PDB file of C-alpha atoms and ligand atoms in Angstrom:
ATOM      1  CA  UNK A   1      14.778 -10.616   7.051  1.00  0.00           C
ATOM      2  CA  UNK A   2      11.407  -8.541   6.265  1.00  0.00           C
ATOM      3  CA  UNK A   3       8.409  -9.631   7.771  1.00  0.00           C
ATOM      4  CA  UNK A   4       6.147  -9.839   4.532  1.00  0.00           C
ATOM      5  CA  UNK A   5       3.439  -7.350   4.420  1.00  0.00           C
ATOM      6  CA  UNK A   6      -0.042  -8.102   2.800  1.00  0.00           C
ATOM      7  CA  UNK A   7      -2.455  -5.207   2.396  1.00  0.00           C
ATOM      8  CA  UNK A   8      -6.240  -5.926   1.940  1.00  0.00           C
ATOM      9  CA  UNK A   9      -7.836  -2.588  -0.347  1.00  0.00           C
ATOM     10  CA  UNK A  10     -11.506  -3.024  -0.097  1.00  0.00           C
ATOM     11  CA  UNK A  11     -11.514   0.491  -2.195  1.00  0.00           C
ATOM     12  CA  UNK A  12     -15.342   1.723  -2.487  1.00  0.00           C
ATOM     13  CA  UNK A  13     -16.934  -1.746  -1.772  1.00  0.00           C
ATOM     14  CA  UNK A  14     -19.639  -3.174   1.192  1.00  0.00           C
ATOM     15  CA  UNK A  15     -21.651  -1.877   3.429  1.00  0.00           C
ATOM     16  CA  UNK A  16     -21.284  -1.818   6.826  1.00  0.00           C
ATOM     17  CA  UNK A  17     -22.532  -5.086   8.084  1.00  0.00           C
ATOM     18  CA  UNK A  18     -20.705  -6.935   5.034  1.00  0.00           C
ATOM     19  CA  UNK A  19     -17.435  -5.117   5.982  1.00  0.00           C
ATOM     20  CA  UNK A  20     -17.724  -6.260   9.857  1.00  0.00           C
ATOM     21  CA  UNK A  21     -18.040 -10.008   8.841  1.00  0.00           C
ATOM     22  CA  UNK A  22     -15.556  -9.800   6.264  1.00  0.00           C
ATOM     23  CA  UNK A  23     -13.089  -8.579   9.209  1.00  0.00           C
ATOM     24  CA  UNK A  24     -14.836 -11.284  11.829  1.00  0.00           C
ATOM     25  CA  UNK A  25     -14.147 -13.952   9.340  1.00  0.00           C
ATOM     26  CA  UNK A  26     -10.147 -13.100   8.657  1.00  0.00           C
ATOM     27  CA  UNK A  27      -9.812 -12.381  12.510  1.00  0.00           C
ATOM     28  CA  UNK A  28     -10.902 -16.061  12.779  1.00  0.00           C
ATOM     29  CA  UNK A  29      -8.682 -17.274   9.970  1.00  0.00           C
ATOM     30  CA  UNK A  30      -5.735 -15.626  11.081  1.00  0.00           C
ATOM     31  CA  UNK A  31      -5.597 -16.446  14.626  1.00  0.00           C
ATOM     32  CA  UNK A  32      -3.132 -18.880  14.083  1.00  0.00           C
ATOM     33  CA  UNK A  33      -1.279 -17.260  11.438  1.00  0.00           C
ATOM     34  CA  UNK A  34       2.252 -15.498  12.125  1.00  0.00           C
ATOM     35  CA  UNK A  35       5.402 -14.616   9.477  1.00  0.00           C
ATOM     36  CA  UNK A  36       2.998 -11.817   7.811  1.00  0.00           C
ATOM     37  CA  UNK A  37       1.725  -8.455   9.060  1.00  0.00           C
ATOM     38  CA  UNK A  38      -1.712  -8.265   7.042  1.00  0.00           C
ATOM     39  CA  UNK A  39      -3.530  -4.846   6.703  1.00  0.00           C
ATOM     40  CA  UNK A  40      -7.249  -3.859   5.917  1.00  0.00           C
ATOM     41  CA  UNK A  41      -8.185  -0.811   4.467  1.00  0.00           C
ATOM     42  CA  UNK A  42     -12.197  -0.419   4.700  1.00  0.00           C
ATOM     43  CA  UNK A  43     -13.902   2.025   3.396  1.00  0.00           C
ATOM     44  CA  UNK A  44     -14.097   5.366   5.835  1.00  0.00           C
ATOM     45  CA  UNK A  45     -17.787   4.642   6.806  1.00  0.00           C
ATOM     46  CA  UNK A  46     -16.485   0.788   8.168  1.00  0.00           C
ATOM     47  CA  UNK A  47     -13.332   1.702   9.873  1.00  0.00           C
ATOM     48  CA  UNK A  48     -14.884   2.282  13.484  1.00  0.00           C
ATOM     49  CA  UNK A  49     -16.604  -0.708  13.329  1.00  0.00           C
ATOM     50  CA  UNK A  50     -14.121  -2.546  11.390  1.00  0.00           C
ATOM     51  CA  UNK A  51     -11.588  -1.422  14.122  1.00  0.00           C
ATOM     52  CA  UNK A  52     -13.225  -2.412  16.830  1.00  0.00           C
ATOM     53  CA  UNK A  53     -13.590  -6.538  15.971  1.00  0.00           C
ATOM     54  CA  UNK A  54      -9.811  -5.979  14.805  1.00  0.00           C
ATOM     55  CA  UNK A  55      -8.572  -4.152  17.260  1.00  0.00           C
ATOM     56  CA  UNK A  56      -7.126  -7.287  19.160  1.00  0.00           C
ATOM     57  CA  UNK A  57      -6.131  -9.316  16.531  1.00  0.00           C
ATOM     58  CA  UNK A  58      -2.958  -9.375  14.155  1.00  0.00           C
ATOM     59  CA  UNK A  59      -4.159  -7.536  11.993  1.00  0.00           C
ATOM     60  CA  UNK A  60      -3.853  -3.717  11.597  1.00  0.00           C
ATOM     61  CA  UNK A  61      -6.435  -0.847  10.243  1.00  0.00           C
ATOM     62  CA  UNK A  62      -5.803   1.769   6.898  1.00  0.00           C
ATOM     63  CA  UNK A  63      -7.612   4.379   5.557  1.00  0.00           C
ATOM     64  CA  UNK A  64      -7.498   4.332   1.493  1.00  0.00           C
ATOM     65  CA  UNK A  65      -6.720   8.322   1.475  1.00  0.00           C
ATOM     66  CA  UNK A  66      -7.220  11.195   3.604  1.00  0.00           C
ATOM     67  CA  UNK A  67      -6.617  15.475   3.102  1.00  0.00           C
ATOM     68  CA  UNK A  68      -3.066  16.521   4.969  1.00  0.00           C
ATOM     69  CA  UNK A  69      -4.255  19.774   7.052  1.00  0.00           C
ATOM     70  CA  UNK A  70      -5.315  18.386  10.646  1.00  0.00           C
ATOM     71  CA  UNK A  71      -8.757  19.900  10.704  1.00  0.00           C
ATOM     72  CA  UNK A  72     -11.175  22.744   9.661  1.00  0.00           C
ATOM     73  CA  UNK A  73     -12.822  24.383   6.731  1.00  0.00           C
ATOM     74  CA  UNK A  74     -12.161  21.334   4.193  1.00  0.00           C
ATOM     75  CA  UNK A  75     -15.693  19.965   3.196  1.00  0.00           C
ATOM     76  CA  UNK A  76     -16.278  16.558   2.036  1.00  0.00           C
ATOM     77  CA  UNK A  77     -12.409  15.449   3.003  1.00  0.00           C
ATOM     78  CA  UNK A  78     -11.181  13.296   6.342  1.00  0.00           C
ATOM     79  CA  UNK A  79      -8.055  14.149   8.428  1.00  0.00           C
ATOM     80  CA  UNK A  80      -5.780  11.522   9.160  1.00  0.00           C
ATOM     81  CA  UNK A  81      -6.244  12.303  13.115  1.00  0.00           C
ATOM     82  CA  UNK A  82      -9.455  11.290  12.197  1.00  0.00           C
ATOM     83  CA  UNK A  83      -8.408   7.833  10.697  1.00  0.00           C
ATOM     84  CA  UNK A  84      -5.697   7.333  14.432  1.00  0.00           C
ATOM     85  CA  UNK A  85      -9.039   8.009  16.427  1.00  0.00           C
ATOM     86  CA  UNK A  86     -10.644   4.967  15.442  1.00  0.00           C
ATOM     87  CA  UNK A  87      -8.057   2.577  15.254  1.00  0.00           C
ATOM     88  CA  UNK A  88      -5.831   3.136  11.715  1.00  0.00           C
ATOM     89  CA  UNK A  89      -2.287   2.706  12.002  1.00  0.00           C
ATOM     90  CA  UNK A  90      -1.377   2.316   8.136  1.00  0.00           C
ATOM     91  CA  UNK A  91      -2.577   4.773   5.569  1.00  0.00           C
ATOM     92  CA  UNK A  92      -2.271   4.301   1.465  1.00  0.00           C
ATOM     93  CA  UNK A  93      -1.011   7.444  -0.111  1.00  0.00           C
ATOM     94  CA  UNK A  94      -1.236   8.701  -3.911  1.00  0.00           C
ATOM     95  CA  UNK A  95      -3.363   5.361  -4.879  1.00  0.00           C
ATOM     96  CA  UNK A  96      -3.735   5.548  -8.901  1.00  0.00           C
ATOM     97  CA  UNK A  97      -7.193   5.553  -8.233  1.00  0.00           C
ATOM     98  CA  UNK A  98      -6.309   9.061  -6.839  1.00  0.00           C
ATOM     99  CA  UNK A  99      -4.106   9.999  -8.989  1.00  0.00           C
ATOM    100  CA  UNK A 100      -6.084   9.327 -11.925  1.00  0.00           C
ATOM    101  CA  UNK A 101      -9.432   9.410 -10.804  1.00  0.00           C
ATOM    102  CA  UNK A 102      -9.000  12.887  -8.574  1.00  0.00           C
ATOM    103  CA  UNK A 103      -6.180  14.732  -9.743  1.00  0.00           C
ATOM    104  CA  UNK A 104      -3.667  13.955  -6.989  1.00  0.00           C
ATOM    105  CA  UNK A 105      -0.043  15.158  -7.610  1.00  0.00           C
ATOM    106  CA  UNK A 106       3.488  14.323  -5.863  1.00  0.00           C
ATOM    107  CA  UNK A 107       3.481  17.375  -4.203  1.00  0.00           C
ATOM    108  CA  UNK A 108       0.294  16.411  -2.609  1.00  0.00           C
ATOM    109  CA  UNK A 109       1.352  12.769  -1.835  1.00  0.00           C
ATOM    110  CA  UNK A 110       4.429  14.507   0.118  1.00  0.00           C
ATOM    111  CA  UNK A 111       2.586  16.429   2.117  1.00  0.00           C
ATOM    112  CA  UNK A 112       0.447  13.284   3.601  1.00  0.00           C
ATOM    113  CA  UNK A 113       3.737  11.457   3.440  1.00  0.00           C
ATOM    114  CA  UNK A 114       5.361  14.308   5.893  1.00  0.00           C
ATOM    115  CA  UNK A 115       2.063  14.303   7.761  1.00  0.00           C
ATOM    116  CA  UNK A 116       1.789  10.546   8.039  1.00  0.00           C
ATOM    117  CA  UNK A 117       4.864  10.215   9.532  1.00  0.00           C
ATOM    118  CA  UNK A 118       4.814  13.555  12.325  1.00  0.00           C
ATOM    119  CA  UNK A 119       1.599  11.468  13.408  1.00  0.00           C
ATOM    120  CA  UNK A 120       3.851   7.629  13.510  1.00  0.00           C
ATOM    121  CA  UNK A 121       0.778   6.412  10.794  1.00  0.00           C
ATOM    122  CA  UNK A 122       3.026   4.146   8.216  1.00  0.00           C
ATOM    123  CA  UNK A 123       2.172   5.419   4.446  1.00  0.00           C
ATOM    124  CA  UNK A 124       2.261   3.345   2.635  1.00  0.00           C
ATOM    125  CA  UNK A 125       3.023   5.382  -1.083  1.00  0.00           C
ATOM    126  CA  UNK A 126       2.135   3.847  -4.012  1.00  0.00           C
ATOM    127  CA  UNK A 127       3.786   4.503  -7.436  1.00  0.00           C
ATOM    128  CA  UNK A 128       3.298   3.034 -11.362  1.00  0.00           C
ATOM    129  CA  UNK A 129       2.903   4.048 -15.011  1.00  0.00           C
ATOM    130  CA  UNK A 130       0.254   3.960 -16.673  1.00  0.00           C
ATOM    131  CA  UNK A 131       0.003   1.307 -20.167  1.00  0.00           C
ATOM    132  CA  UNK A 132       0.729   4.163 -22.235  1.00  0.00           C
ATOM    133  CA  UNK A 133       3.850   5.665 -20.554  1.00  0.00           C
ATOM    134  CA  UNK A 134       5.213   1.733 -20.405  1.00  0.00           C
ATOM    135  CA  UNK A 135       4.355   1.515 -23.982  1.00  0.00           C
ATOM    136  CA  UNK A 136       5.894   5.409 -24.519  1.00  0.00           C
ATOM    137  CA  UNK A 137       9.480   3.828 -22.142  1.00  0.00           C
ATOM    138  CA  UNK A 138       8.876   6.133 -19.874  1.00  0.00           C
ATOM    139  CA  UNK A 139       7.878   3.978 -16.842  1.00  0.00           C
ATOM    140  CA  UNK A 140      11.261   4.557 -15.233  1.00  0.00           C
ATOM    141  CA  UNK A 141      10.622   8.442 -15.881  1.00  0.00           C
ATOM    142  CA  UNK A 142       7.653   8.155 -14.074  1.00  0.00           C
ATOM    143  CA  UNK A 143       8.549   6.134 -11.066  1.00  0.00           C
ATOM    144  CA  UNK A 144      11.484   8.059 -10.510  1.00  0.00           C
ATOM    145  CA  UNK A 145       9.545  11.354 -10.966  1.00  0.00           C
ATOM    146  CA  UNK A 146       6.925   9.982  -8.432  1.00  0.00           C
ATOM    147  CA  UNK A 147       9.667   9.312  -5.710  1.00  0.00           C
ATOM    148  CA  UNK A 148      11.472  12.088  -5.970  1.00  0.00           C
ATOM    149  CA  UNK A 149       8.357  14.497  -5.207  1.00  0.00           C
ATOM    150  CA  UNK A 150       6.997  12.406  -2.928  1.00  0.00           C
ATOM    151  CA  UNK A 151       9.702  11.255  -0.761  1.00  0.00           C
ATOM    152  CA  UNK A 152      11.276  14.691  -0.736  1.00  0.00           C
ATOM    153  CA  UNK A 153      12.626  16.600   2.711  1.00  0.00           C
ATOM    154  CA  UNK A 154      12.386  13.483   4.555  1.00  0.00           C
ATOM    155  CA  UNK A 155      14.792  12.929   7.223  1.00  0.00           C
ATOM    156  CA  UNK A 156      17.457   9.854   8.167  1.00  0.00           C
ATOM    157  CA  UNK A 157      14.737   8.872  10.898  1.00  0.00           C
ATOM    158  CA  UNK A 158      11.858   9.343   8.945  1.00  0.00           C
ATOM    159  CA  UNK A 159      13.052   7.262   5.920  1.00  0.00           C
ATOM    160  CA  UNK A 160      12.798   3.731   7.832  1.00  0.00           C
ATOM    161  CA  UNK A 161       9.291   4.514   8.528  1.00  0.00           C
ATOM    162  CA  UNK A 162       7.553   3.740   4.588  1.00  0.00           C
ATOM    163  CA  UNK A 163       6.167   1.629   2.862  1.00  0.00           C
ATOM    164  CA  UNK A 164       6.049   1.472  -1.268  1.00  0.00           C
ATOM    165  CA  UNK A 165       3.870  -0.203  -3.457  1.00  0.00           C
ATOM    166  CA  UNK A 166       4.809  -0.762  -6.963  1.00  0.00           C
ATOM    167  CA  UNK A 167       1.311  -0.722  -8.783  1.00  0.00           C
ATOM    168  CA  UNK A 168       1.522  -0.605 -12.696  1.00  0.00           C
ATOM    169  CA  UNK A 169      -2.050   1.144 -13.780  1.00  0.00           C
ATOM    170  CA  UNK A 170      -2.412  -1.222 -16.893  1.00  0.00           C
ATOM    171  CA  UNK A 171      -2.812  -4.192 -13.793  1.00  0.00           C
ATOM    172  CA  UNK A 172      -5.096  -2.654 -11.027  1.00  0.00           C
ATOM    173  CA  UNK A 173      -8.191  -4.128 -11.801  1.00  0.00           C
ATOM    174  CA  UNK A 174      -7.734  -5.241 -15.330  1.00  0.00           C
ATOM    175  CA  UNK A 175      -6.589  -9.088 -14.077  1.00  0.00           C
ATOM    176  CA  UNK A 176      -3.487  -8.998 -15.707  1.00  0.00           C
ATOM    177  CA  UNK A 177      -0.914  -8.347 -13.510  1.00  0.00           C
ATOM    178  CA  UNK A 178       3.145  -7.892 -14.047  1.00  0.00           C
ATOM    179  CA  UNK A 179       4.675 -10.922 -14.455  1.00  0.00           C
ATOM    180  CA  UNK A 180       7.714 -11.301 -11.147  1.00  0.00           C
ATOM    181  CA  UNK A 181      10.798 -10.636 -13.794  1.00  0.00           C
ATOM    182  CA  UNK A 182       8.800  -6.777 -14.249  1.00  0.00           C
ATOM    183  CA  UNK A 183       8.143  -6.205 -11.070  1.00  0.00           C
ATOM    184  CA  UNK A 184      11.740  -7.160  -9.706  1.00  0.00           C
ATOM    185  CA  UNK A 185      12.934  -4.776 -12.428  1.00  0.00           C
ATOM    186  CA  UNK A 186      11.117  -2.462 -11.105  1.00  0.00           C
ATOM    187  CA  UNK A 187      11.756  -2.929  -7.570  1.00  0.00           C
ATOM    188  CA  UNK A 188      14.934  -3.488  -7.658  1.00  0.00           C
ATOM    189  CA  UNK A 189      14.794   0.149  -9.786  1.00  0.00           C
ATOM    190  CA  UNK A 190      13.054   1.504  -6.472  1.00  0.00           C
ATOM    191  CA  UNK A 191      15.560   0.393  -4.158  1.00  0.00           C
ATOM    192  CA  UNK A 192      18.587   1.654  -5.681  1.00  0.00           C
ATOM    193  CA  UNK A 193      16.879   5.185  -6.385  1.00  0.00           C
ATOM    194  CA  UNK A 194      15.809   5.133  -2.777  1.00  0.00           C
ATOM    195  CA  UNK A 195      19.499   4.507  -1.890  1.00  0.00           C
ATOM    196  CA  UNK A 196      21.516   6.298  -4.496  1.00  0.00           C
ATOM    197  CA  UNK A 197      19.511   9.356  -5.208  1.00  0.00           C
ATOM    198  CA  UNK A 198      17.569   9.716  -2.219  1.00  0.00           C
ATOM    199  CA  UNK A 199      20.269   8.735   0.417  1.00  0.00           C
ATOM    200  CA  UNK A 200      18.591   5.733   2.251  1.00  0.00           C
ATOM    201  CA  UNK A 201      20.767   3.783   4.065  1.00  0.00           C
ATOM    202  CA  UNK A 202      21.183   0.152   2.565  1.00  0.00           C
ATOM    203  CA  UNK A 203      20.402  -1.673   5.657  1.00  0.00           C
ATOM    204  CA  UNK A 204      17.115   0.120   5.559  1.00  0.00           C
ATOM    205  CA  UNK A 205      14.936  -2.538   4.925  1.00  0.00           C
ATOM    206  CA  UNK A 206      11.734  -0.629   3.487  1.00  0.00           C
ATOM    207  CA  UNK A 207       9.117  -3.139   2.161  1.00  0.00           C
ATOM    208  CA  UNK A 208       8.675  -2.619  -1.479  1.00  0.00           C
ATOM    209  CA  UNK A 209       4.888  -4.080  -2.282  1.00  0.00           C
ATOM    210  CA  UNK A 210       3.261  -5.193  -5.276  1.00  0.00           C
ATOM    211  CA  UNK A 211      -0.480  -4.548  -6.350  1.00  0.00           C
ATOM    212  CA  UNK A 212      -2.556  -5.038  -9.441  1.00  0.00           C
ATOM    213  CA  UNK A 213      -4.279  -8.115 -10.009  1.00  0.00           C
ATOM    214  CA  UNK A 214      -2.769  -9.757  -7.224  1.00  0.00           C
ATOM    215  CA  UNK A 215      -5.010 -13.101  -6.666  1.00  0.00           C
ATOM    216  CA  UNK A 216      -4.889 -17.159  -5.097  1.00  0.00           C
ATOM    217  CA  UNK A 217      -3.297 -18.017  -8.555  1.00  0.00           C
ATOM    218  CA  UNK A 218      -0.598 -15.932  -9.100  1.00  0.00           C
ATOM    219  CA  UNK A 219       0.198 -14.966  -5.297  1.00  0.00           C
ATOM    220  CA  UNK A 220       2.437 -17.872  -4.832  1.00  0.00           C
ATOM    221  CA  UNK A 221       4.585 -17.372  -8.169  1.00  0.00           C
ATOM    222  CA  UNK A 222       5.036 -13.035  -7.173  1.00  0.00           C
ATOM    223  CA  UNK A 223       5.632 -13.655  -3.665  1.00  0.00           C
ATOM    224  CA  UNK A 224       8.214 -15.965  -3.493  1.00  0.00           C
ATOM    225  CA  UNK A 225      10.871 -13.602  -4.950  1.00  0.00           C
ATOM    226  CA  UNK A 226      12.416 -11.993  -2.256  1.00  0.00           C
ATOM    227  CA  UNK A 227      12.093  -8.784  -4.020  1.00  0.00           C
ATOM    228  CA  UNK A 228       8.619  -9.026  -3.683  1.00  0.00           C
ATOM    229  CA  UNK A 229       7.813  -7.323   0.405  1.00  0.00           C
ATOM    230  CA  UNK A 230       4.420  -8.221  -0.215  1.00  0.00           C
ATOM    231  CA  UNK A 231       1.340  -7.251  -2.036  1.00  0.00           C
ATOM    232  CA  UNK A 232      -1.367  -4.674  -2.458  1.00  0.00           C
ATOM    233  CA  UNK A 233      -4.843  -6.280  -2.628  1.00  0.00           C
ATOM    234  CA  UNK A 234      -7.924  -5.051  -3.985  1.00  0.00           C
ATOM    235  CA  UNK A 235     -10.434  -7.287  -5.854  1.00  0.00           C
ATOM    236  CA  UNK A 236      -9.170 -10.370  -4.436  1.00  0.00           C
ATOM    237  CA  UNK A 237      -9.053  -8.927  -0.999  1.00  0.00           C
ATOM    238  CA  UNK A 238     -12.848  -8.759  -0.965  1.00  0.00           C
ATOM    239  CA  UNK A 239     -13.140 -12.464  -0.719  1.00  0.00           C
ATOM    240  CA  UNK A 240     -12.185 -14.411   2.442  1.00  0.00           C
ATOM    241  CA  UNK A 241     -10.515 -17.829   0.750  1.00  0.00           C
ATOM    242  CA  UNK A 242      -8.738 -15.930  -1.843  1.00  0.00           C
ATOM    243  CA  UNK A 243      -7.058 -13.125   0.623  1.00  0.00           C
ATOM    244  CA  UNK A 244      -6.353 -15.681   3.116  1.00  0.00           C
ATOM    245  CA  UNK A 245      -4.540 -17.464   0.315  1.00  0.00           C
ATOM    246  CA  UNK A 246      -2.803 -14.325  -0.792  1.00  0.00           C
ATOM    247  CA  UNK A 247      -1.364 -14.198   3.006  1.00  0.00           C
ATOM    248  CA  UNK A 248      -0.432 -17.965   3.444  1.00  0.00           C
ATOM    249  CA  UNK A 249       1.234 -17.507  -0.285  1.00  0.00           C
ATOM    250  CA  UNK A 250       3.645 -14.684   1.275  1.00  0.00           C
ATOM    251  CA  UNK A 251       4.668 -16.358   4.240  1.00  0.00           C
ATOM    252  CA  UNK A 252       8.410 -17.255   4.212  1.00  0.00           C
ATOM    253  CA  UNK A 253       8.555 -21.097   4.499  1.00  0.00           C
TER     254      UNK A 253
HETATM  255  C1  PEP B   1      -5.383  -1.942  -5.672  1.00  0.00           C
HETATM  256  O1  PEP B   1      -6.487  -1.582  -5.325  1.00  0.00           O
HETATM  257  O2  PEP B   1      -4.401  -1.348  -5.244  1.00  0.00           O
HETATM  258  C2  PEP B   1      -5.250  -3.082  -6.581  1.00  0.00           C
HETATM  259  C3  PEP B   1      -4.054  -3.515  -6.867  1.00  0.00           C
HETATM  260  O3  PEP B   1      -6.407  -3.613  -7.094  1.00  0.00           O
HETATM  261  P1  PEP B   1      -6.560  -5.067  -7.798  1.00  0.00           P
HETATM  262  O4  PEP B   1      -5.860  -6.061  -6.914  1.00  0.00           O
HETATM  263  O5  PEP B   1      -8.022  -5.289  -7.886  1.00  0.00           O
HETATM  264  O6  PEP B   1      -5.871  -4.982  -9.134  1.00  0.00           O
END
């Protein structure tokens, strides 16, 4: 059985101080908490500090994005030795926000999938069509083109090592999310791609998320299919009783 995976996106949101007693206050709430691996990605300004109250607890540290070359000339970006020297061991990769926001392509999401996994950082790759391409039937077009750029060239030992999230656009931050029978479609889409077209061994067992409007209401009715790995947080994750909820919600009973 998969351990569940929760992932906390806190996206572009608090300060510094906030950030630290957001992460004191879910260190304190998950002491006692086991059957789910729960992730926070701060913002890059947070992680240090973020990292250090987490860094003996359960849970782990992501960065939201970062540029694939290692160092130099690259102005304004972060490498993602950067995000391993203070503390990250997860890293989202091609978040729509990036995607749509920022121009990033597959080819680019392969190359920090490929450089996520030379330095053992899990990516965790997100994927999803937008409302337009679901209204247009093309959302298994674009999944499928997603995966196939951005998982490309990776090798039998690399493939255990990911993580996907399913996030439809038309539900990040809208609050209406995919009801469980579309996002099993969907995964269960994912899976078979991964294995029939991509050449993943079935006992693989990579966690297949889901994000957009994930929250302390619906948690419980998404995570109980055993399709659903886990989720991908972002408003909700910003507030300690409804994240904590999220995480009870995916723990196998
Ligand atoms: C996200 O940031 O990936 C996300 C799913 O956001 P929200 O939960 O706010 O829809």
């Amino acid at each position: 059985m998969t351990t569940p995976l929760v992932i906390g996106n806190w996206k572009m949101n608090l300060l510094t101080a906030p950030a630290c007693e957001l992460a004191k206050s879910l260190v304190d709430q998950l002491a006692d908490v086991s059957g789910v691996d729960v992730v926070i990605a701060p913002p890059f300004t947070s992680l240090y500090p973020v990292g250090q109250i987490i860094k003996s607890s359960r849970l782990c540290l992501a960065g939201q994005n970062f540029y694939y070359e290692s160092n130099g000339a690259y102005t304004g970006e972060v490498a993602l030795e950067m995000l391993k020297d203070v503390g990250c061991d997860y890293s989202l990769i091609g978040h729509s926000e990036r995607r749509c926001l920022f121009g990033e392509s597959d080819e680019g999401v392969n190359k920090k999938v490929h450089h996520a996994i030379d330095l053992g950082i899990t990516p965790v790759v997100c994927v999803g069509e937008t409302l337009e391409q679901r209204n247009a039937g093309a959302t298994l077009a674009t999944i499928e083109t997603q995966l196939s750029i951005g998982l490309a060239d990776l090798s039998q030992e690399e493939k255990p090592r990911l993580v996907i999230a399913y996030e439809p656009v038309w539900a990040i931050g809208t609050g209406v999310n995919a009801t469980p029978e579309q996002v099993i479609e969907i995964h269960k889409f994912i899976r078979k791609y991964l294995v029939e077209r991509l050449g993943f061994s079935e006992e693989v067992g990579v966690r297949i998320l889901y994000g957009g409007s994930v929250n302390s209401e619906n948690s419980e009715q998404l995570l109980r299919e055993k399709e659903i790995d886990g989720a991908l947080v972002g408003g909700a994750s910003l507030n300690l009783e409804s994240f904590c909820a999220i995480i009870n919600s995916a723990i196998e009973i």
